Coordinates of C-alpha atoms in Angstrom, one line a residue:
X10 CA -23.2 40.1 -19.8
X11 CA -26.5 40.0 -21.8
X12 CA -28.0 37.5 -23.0
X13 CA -27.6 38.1 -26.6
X14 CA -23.7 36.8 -26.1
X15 CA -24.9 33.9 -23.9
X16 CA -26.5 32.7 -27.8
X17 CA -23.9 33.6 -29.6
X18 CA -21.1 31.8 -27.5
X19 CA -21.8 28.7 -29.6
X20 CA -20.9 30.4 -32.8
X21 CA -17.3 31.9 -31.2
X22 CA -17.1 28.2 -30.3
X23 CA -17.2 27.2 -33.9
X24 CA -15.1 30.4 -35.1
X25 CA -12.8 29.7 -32.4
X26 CA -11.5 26.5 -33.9
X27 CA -11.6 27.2 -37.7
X28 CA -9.9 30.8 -37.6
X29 CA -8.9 31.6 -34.6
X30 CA -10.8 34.7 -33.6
X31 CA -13.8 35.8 -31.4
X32 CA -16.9 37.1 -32.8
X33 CA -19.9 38.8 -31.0
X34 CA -23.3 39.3 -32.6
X35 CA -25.9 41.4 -31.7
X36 CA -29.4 41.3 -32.5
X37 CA -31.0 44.6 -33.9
X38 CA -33.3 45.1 -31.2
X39 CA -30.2 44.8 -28.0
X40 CA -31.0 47.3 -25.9
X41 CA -33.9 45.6 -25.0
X42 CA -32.1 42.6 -23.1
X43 CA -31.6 41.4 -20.4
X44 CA -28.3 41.0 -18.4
X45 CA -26.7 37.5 -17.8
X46 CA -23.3 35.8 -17.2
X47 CA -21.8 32.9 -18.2
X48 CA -19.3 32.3 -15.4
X49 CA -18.2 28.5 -16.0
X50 CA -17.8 26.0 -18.8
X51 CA -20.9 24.9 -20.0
X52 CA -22.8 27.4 -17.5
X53 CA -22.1 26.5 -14.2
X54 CA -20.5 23.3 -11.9
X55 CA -23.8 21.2 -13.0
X56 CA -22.7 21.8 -16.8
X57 CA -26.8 22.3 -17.6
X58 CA -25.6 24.2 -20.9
X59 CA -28.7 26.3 -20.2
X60 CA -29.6 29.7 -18.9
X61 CA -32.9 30.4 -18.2
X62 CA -32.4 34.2 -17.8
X63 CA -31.3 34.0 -21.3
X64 CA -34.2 35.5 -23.2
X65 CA -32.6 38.0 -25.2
X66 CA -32.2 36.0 -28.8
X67 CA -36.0 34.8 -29.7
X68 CA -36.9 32.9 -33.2
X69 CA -38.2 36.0 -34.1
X70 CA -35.3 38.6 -33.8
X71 CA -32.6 35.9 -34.3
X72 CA -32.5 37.2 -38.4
X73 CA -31.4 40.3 -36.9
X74 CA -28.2 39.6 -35.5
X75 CA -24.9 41.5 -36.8
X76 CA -21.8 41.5 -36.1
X77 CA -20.5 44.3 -33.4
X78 CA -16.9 43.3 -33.1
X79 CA -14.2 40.8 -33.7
X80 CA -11.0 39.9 -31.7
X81 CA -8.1 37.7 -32.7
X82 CA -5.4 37.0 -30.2
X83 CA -2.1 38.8 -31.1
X84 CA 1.1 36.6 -32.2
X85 CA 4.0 37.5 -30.0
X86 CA 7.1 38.4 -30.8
X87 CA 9.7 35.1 -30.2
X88 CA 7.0 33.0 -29.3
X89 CA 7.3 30.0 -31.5
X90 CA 3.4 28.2 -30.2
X91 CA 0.7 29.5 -32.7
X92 CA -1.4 32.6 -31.3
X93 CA -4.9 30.6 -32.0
X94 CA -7.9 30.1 -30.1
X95 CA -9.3 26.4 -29.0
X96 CA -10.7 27.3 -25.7
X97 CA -14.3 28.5 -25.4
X98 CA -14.6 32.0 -24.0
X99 CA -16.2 32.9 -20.4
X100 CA -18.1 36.1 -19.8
X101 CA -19.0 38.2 -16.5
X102 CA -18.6 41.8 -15.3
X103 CA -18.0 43.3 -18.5
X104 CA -15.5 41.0 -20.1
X105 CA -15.0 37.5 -22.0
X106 CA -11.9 35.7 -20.6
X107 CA -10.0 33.0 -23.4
X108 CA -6.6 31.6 -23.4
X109 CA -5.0 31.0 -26.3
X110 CA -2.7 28.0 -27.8
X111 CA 0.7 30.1 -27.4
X112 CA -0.7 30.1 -23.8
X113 CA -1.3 33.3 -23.4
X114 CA -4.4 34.4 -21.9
X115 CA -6.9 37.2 -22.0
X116 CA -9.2 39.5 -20.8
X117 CA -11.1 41.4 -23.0
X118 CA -13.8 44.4 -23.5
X119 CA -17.5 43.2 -23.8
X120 CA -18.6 46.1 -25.6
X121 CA -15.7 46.9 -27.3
X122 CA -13.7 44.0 -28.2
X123 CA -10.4 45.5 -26.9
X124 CA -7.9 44.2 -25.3
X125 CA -8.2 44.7 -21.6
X126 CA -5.5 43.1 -20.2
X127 CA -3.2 39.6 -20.5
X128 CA -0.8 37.4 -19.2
X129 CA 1.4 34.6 -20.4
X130 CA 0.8 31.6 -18.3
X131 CA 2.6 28.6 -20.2
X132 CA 2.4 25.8 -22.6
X133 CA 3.9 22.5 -23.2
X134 CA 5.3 20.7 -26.1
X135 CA 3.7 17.2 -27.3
X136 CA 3.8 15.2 -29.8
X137 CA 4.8 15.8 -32.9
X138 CA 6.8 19.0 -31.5
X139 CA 2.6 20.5 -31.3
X140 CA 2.6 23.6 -28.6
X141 CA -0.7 23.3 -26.2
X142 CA -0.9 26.2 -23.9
X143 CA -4.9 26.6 -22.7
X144 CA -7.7 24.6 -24.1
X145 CA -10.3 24.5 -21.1
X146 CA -12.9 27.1 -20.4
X147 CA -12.0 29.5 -17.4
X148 CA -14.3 29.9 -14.4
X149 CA -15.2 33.0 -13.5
X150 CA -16.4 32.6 -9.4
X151 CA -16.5 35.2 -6.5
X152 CA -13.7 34.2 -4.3
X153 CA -14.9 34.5 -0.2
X154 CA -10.9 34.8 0.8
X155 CA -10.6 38.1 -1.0
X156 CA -13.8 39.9 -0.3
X157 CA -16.2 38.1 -3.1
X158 CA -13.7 40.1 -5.3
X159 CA -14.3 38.2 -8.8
X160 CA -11.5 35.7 -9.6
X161 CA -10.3 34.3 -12.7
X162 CA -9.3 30.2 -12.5
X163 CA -7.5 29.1 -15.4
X164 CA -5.8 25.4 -16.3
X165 CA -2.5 25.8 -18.3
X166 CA 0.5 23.7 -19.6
X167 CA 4.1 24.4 -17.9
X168 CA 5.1 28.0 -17.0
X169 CA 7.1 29.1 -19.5
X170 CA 6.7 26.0 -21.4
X171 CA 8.2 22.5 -21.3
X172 CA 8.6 19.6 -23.5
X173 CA 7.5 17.4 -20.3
X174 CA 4.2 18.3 -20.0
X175 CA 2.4 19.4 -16.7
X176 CA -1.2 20.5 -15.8
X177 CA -1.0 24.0 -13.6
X178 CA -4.1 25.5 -12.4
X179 CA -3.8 30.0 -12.1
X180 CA -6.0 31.9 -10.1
X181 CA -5.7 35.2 -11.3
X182 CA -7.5 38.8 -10.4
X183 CA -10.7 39.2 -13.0
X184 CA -9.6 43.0 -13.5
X185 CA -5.9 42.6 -13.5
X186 CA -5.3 39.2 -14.2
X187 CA -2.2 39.6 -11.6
X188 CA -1.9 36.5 -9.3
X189 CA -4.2 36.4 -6.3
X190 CA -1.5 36.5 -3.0
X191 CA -4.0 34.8 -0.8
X192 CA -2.8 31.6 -2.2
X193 CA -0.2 29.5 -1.3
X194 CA 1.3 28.4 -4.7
X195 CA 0.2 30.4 -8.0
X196 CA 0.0 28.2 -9.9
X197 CA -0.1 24.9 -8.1
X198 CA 1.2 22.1 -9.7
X199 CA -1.9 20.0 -10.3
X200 CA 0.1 17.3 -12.0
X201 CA 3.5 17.0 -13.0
X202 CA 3.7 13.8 -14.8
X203 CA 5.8 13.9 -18.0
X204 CA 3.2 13.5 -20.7
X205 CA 0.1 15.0 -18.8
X206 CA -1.7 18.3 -19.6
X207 CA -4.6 20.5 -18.8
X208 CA -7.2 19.9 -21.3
X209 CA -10.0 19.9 -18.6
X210 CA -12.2 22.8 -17.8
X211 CA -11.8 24.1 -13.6
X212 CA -15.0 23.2 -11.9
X213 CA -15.6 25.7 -9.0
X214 CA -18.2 24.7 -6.6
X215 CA -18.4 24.4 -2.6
X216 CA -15.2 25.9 -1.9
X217 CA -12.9 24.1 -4.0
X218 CA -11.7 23.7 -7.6
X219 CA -11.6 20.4 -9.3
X220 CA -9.6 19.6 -12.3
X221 CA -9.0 16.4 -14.3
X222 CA -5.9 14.7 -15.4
X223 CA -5.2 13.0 -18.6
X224 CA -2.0 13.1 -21.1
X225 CA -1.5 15.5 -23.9
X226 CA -1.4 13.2 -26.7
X227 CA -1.2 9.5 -24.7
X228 CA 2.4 9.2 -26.3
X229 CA 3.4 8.7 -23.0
X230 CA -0.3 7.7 -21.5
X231 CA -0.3 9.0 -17.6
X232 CA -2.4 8.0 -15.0
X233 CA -5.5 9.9 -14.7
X234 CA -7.6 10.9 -11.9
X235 CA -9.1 14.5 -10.3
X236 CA -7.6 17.0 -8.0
X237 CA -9.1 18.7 -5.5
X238 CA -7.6 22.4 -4.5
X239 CA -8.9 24.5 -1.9
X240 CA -10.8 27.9 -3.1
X241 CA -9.1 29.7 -0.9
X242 CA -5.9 29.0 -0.3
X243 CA -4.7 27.0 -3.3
X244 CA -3.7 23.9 -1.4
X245 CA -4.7 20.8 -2.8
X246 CA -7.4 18.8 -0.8
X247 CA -7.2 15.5 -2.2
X248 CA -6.9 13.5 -4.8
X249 CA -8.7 10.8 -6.6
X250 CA -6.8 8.2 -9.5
X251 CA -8.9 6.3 -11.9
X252 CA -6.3 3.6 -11.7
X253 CA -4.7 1.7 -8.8
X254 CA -0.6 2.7 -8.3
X255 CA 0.9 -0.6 -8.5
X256 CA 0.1 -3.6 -10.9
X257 CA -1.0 -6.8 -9.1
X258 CA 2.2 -8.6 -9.7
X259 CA 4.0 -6.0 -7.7
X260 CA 5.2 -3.7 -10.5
X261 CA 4.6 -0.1 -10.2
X262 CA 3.2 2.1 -13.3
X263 CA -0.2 1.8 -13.8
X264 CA -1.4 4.1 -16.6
X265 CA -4.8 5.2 -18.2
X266 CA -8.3 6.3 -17.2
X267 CA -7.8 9.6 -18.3
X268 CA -10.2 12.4 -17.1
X269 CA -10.2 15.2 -20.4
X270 CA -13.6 16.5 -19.5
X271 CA -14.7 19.3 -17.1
X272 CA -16.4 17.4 -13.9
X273 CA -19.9 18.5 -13.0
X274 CA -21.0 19.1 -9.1
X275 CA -23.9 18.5 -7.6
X276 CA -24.1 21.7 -5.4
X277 CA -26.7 20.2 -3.3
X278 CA -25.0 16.7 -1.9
X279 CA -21.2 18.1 -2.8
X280 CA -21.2 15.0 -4.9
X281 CA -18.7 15.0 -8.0
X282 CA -19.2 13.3 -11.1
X283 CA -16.1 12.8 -13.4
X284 CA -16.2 10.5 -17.0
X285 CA -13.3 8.1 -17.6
X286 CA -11.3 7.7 -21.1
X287 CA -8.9 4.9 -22.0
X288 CA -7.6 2.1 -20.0
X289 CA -3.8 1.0 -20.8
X290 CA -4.5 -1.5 -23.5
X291 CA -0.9 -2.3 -24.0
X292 CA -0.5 -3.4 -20.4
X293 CA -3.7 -5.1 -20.5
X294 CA -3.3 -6.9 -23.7
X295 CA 0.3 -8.2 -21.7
X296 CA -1.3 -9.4 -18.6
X297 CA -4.5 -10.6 -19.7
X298 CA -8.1 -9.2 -18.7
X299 CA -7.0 -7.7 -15.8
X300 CA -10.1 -5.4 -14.3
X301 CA -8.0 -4.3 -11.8
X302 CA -5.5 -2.8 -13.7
X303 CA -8.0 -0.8 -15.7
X304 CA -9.0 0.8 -12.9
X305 CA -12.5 2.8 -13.7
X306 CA -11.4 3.6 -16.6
X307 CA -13.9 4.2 -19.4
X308 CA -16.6 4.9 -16.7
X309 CA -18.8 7.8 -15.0
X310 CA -17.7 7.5 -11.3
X311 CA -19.4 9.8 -8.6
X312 CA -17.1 11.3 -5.7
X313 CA -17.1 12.7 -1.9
X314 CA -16.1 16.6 -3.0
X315 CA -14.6 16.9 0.5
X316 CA -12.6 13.5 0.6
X317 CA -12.4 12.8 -2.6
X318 CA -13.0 9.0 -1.6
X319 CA -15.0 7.1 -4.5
X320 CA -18.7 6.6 -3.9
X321 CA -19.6 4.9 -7.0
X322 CA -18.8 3.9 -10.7

């Protein structure tokens, strides 16, 4: 990918959720740049937002860009989710991967803006009857169990779609977008609590993927956390919860401390860093400050990538 598209991502961003459609722009002088992929939401598992070998959009050609090519995500026949575009793209080895709010999700021509190929991986239905199928960034990472071949590791709703909600995690073949058979369960259920869906972004770093857990809508609020699933295989390593199981009286159902965001890695301790949202403030407001029933909710909290065991908040 050159870096002319690395600049312009921010504008698709913008496009993306007032029309529905991908834009690229070029600047005059393109054939001059450089080449440079943008393989993971916000850049790369640290989430820097930055790419230093992005050099090809300057102050003084940035007048110059024009528009090559525009894509809009087809609306399928007897589908009854909108076909629009809320995720932000992801762009290596000649294409930009996007899913779409139908939950369709595709793979795309860099130079042309075609169509390259697609594949209906889900949705679920929230409140207010509202389809979500994908709103989180792929990643786009080498996978070591297939050869380096380039992989493609998308969050979804339900396959098929469900009114119950459910946060599935594809890894998918960058050229085909075919499942990968090397692992286990494709998708694996990353969380199958009625309400929950996958509005964060896959981190891949250090052999694993991490994804956060929060609701659709918090009509019903789940309990949030971040799952670990091996790289390779698909199995899920571990598992962390923002908020403890059981209330202290004995009760079970502890809800809140959902995790909507991507998590960043530090890919030189293995370290994981997640952000918090809401604690249950019904339950709290019934019981009292209770701390422990919030959990870490509404918090930064840094994690053992391998263990998933909580090092800090």
């Amino acid at each position: 990918m050159s870096a002319r598209i690395r600049v312009s991502r921010r504008v698709r961003r913008r496009a993306a959720g007032a029309v529905g459609s991908l834009a690229l722009l070029l600047p005059v002088a393109a054939e001059a740049a450089g080449t440079s992929d943008w393989n993971q939401y916000l850049f790369g598992p640290g989430h820097y937002s930055y790419n230093r070998s992005a050099t090809a959009v300057t102050a003084g050609n940035a007048a110059g860009l024009h528009q090559a090519w525009t894509w809009k995500p087809p609306v399928h026949t007897g589908e009854s989710a909108p076909a629009s575009l809320n995720a932000s793209p992801t762009v290596g080895g000649g294409r930009v991967y996007v899913g779409a709010k139908d939950g369709w999700f595709y793979s795309i021509n860099e130079s042309t803006g075609r169509t390259a190929a697609s594949a209906n991986l889900g949705y679920v239905t929230g409140c207010g009857g509202s389809h979500l199928g994908i709103t989180a960034s792929a990643a786009l990472v080498p996978d070591p169990a297939r050869g380096g071949a380039l992989t493609v590791y998308v969050a979804a709703g339900h396959p098929g779609g469900t009114s119950g909600g459910g946060n599935y995690l594809w890894a998918l073949d960058a050229g085909t977008l075919k499942r990968v058979s090397s692992w286990s369960s494709n998708p694996v259920a990353v969380d199958t609590q009625s309400g929950s869906y996958a509005w964060s972004s896959p981190t891949v770093a250090s052999g694993h993927v991490y994804v956060g857990i929060s609701s659709h809508c918090d009509d019903p609020l789940v309990r949030g956390g971040v799952v670990s699933v091996s790289q390779g295989t698909g199995r899920k390593a571990g598992t962390w919860w923002s908020v403890p199981a059981d209330h202290t009286d004995g009760t079970s159902g502890n809800v809140g401390g959902s995790v909507w965001t991507s998590v960043a890695v530090d890919t030189g301790t293995g370290a994981v860093y997640a952000s918090t949202g809401n604690a249950d403030e019904d339950n709290l407001a019934g019981h009292g400050c209770n701390c422990a029933r919030a959990g870490t909710s509404y918090s930064i909290v840094r994690l053992n990538g391998t263990t998933m065991k909580q090092i800090d908040h």
